[in-house]
mmCIF file of C-alpha atoms in Angstrom:
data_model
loop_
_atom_site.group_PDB
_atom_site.id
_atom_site.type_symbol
_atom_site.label_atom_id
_atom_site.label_comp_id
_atom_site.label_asym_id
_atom_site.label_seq_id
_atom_site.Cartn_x
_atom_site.Cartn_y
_atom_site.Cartn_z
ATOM 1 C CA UNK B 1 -43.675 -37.502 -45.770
ATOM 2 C CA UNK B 2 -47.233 -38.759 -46.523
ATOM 3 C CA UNK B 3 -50.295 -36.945 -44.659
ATOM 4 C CA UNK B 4 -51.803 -39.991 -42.968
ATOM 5 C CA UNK B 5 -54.722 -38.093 -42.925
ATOM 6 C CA UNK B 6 -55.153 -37.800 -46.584
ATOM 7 C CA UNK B 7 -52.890 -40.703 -47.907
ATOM 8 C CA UNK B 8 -54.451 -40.357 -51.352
ATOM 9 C CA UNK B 9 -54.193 -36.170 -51.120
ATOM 10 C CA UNK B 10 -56.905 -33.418 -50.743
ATOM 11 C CA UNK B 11 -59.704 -32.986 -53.463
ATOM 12 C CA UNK B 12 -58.272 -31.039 -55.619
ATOM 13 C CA UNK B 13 -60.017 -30.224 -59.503
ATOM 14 C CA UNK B 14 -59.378 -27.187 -61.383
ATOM 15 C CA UNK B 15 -60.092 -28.179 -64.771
ATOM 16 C CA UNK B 16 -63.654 -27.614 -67.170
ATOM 17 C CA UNK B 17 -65.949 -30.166 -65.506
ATOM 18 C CA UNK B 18 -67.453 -32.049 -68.557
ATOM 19 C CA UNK B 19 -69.102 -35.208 -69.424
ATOM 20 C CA UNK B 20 -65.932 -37.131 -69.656
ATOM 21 C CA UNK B 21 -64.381 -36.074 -66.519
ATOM 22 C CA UNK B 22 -67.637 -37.082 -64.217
ATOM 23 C CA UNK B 23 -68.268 -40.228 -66.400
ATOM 24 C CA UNK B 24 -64.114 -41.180 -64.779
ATOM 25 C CA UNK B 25 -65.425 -40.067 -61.149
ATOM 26 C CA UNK B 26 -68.825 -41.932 -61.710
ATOM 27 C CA UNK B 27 -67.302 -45.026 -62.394
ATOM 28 C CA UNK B 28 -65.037 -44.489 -59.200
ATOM 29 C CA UNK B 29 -68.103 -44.025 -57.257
ATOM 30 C CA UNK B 30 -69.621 -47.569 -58.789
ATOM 31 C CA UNK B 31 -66.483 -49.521 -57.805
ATOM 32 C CA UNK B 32 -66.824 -48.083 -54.037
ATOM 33 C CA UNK B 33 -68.838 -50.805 -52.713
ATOM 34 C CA UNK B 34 -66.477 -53.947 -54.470
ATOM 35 C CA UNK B 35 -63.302 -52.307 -53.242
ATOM 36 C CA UNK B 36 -64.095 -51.545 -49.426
ATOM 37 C CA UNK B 37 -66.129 -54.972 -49.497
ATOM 38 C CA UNK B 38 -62.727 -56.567 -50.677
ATOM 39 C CA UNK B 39 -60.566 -54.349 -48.067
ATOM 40 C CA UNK B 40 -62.199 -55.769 -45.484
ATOM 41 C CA UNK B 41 -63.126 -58.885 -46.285
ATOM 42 C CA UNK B 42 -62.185 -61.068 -43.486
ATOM 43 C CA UNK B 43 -60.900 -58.648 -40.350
ATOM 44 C CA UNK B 44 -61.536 -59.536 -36.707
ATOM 45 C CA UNK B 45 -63.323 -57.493 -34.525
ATOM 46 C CA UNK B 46 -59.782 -56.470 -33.317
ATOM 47 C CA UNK B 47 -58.892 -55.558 -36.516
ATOM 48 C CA UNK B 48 -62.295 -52.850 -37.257
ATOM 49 C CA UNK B 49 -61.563 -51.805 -33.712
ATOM 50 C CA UNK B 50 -58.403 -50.476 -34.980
ATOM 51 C CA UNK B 51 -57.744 -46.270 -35.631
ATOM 52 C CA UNK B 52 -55.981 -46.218 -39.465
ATOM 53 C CA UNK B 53 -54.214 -44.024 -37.287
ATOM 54 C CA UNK B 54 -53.420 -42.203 -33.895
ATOM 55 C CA UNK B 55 -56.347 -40.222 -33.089
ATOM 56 C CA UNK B 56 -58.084 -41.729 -36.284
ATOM 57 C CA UNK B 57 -61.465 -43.689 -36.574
ATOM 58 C CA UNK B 58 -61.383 -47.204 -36.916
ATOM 59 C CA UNK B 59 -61.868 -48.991 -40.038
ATOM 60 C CA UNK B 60 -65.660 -49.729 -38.560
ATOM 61 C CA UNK B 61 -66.347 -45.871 -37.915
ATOM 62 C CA UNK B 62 -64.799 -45.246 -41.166
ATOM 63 C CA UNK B 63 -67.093 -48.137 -43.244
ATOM 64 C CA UNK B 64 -70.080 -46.398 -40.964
ATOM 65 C CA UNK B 65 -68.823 -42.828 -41.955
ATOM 66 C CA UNK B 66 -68.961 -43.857 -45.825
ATOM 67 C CA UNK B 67 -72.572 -44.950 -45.299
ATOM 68 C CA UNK B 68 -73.665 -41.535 -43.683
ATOM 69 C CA UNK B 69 -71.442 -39.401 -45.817
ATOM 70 C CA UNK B 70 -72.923 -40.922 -49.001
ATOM 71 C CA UNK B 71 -76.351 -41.174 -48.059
ATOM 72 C CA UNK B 72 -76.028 -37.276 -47.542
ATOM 73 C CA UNK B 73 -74.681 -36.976 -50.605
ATOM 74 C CA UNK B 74 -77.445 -38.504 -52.364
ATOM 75 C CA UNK B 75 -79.766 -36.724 -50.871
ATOM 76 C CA UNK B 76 -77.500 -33.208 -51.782
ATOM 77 C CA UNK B 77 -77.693 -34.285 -55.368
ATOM 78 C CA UNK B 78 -81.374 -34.903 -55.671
ATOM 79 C CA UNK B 79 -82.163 -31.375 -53.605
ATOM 80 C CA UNK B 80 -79.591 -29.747 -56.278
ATOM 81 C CA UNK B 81 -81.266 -31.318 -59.385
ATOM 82 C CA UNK B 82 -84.574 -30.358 -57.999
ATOM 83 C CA UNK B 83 -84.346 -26.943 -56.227
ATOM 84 C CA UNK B 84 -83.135 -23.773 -57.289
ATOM 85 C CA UNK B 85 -79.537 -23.566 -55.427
ATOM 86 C CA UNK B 86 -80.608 -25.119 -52.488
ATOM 87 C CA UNK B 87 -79.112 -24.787 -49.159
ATOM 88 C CA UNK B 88 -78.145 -27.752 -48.047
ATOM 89 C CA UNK B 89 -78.090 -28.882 -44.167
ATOM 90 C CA UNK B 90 -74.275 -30.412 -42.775
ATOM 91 C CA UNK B 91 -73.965 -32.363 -40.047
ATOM 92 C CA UNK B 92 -71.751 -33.278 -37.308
ATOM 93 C CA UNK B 93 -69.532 -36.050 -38.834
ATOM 94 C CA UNK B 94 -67.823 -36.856 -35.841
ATOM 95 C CA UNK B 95 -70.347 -37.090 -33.880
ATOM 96 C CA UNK B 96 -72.391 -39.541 -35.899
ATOM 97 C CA UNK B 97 -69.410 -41.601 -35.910
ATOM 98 C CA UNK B 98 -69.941 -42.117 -32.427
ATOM 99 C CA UNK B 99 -73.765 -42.507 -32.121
ATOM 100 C CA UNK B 100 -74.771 -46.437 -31.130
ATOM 101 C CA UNK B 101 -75.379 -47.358 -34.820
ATOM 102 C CA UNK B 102 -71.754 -47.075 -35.567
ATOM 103 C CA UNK B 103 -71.334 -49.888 -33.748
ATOM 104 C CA UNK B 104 -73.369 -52.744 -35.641
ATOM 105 C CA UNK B 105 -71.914 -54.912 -37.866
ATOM 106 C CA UNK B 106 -70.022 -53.491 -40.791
ATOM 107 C CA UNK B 107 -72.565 -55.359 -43.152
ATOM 108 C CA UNK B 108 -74.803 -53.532 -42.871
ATOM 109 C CA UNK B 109 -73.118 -50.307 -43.981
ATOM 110 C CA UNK B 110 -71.563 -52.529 -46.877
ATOM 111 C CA UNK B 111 -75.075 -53.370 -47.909
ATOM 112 C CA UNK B 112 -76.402 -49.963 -47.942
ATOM 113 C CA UNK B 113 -73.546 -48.521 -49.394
ATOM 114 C CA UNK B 114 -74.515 -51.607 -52.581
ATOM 115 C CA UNK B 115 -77.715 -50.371 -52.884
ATOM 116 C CA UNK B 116 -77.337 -46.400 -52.042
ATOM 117 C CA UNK B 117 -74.416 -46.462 -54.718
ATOM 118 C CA UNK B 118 -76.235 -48.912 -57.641
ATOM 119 C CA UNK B 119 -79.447 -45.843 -57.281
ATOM 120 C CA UNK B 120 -76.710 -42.984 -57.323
ATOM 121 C CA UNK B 121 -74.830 -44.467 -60.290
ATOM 122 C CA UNK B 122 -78.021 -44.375 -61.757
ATOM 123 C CA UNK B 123 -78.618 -40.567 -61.555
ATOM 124 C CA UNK B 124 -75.375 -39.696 -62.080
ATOM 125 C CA UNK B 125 -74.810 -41.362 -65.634
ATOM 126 C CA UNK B 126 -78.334 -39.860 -66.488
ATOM 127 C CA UNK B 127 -76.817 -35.923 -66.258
ATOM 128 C CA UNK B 128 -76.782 -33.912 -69.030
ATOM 129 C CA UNK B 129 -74.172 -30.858 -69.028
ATOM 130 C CA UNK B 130 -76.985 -28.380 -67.675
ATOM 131 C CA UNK B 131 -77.687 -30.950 -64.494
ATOM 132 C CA UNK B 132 -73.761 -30.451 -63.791
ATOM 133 C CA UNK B 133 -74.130 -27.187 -63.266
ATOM 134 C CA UNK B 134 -76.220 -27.079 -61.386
ATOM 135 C CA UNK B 135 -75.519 -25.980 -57.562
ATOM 136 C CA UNK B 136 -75.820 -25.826 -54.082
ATOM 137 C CA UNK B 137 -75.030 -24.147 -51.076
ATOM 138 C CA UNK B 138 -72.583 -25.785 -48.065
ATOM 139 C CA UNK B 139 -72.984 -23.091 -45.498
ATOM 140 C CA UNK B 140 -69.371 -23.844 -44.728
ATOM 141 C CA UNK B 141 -67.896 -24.163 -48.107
ATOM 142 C CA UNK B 142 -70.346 -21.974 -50.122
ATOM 143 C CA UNK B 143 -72.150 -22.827 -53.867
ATOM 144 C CA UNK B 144 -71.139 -26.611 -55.004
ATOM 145 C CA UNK B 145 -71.919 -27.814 -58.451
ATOM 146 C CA UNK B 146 -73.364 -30.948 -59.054
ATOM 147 C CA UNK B 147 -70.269 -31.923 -61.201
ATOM 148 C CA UNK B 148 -67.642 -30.864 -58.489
ATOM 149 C CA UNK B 149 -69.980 -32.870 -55.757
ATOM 150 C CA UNK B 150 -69.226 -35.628 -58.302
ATOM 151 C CA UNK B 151 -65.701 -35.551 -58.125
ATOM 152 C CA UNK B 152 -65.608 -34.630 -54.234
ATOM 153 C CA UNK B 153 -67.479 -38.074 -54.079
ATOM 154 C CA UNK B 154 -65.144 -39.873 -56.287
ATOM 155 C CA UNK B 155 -62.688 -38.636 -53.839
ATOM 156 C CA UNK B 156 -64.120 -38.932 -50.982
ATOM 157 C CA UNK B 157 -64.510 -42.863 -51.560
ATOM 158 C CA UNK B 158 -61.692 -43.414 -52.391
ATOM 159 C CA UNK B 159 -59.708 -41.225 -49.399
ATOM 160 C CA UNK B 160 -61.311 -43.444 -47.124
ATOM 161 C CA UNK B 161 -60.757 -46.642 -48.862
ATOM 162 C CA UNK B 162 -57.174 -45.726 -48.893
ATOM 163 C CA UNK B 163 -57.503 -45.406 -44.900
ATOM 164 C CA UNK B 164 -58.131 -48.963 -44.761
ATOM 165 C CA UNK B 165 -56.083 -50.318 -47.139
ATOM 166 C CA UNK B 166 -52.767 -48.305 -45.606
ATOM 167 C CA UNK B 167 -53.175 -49.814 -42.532
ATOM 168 C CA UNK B 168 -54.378 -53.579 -43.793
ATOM 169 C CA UNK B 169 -51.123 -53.205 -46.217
ATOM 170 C CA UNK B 170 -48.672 -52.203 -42.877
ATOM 171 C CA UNK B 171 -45.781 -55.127 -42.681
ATOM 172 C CA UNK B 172 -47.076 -55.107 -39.127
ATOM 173 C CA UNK B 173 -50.602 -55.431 -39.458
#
């Protein structure tokens, strides 16, 4: 029975992370903005109020959440590429998704998530093999390479898309 929680699975990479593997997950990461653009082109505001499912976020909070997740990101890249093994700060997902700003149009997310992803893109395909290796700490999940932050990314765009798109795709949607 399908995890609606992950629909798409956990992150899960065990393989050498080379150039070819993060060039795949960087071009993931540029499609992002198309995709959820696409997947919710055209919902009501009944529709983005709705959880993807029981206890879930709705397909707003989750746009919002891809917006804040990804801007961290960005930010976790550009401390690893510059600092020596950084330790980077988390923050309170959940929480965030309920601050006031999660409740503004979707647009706007959609817009930032354009621009945030056309300047990551950017970095990312300009990584050599030493900038891959490069790391960070997660005081929850411990040292992070730049490459596996790649492919968490990749992932973690994609998980959510699939949120949205396996509750828009529902015969009783």
């Amino acid at each position: 029975m399908l995890d609606e929680r992950y629909p798409i699975g956990k992150f899960d990479f065990n393989g050498e992370i080379t150039n070819e593997v993060t060039s795949g997950w960087i071009k993931q990461i540029e499609e992002l903005p198309g995709l959820l653009k696409e997947a919710v082109k055209g919902l009501n505001k009944e529709q983005l109020d709705t959880p993807y499912r029981a206890g879930g976020w709705t397909i707003q909070q989750v746009v919002h959440h891809l917006a804040d997740s990804h801007m961290n990101a960005y930010i976790r890249f550009k401390l690893a590429l510059t600092e020596d093994n950084p330790v980077i700060k988390p923050y309170e997902e959940g929480k965030w998704a309920e601050l006031p700003d999660s409740k503004l149009s979707i647009d706007i997310s959609l817009e930032l998530l354009e621009a945030l992803h056309k300047r990551l893109v950017s970095l990312l395909l300009h990584l050599g093999l030493t900038d891959i290796k490069k790391t960070f700490i997660h005081p929850e999940s411990g040292e992070v390479s730049v490459g596996r932050n790649i492919g968490m990314y990749a992932w973690h765009g994609r998980h959510h898309l699939a949120h949205i798109t396996s509750l828009t795709s529902r015969k009783d949607w």
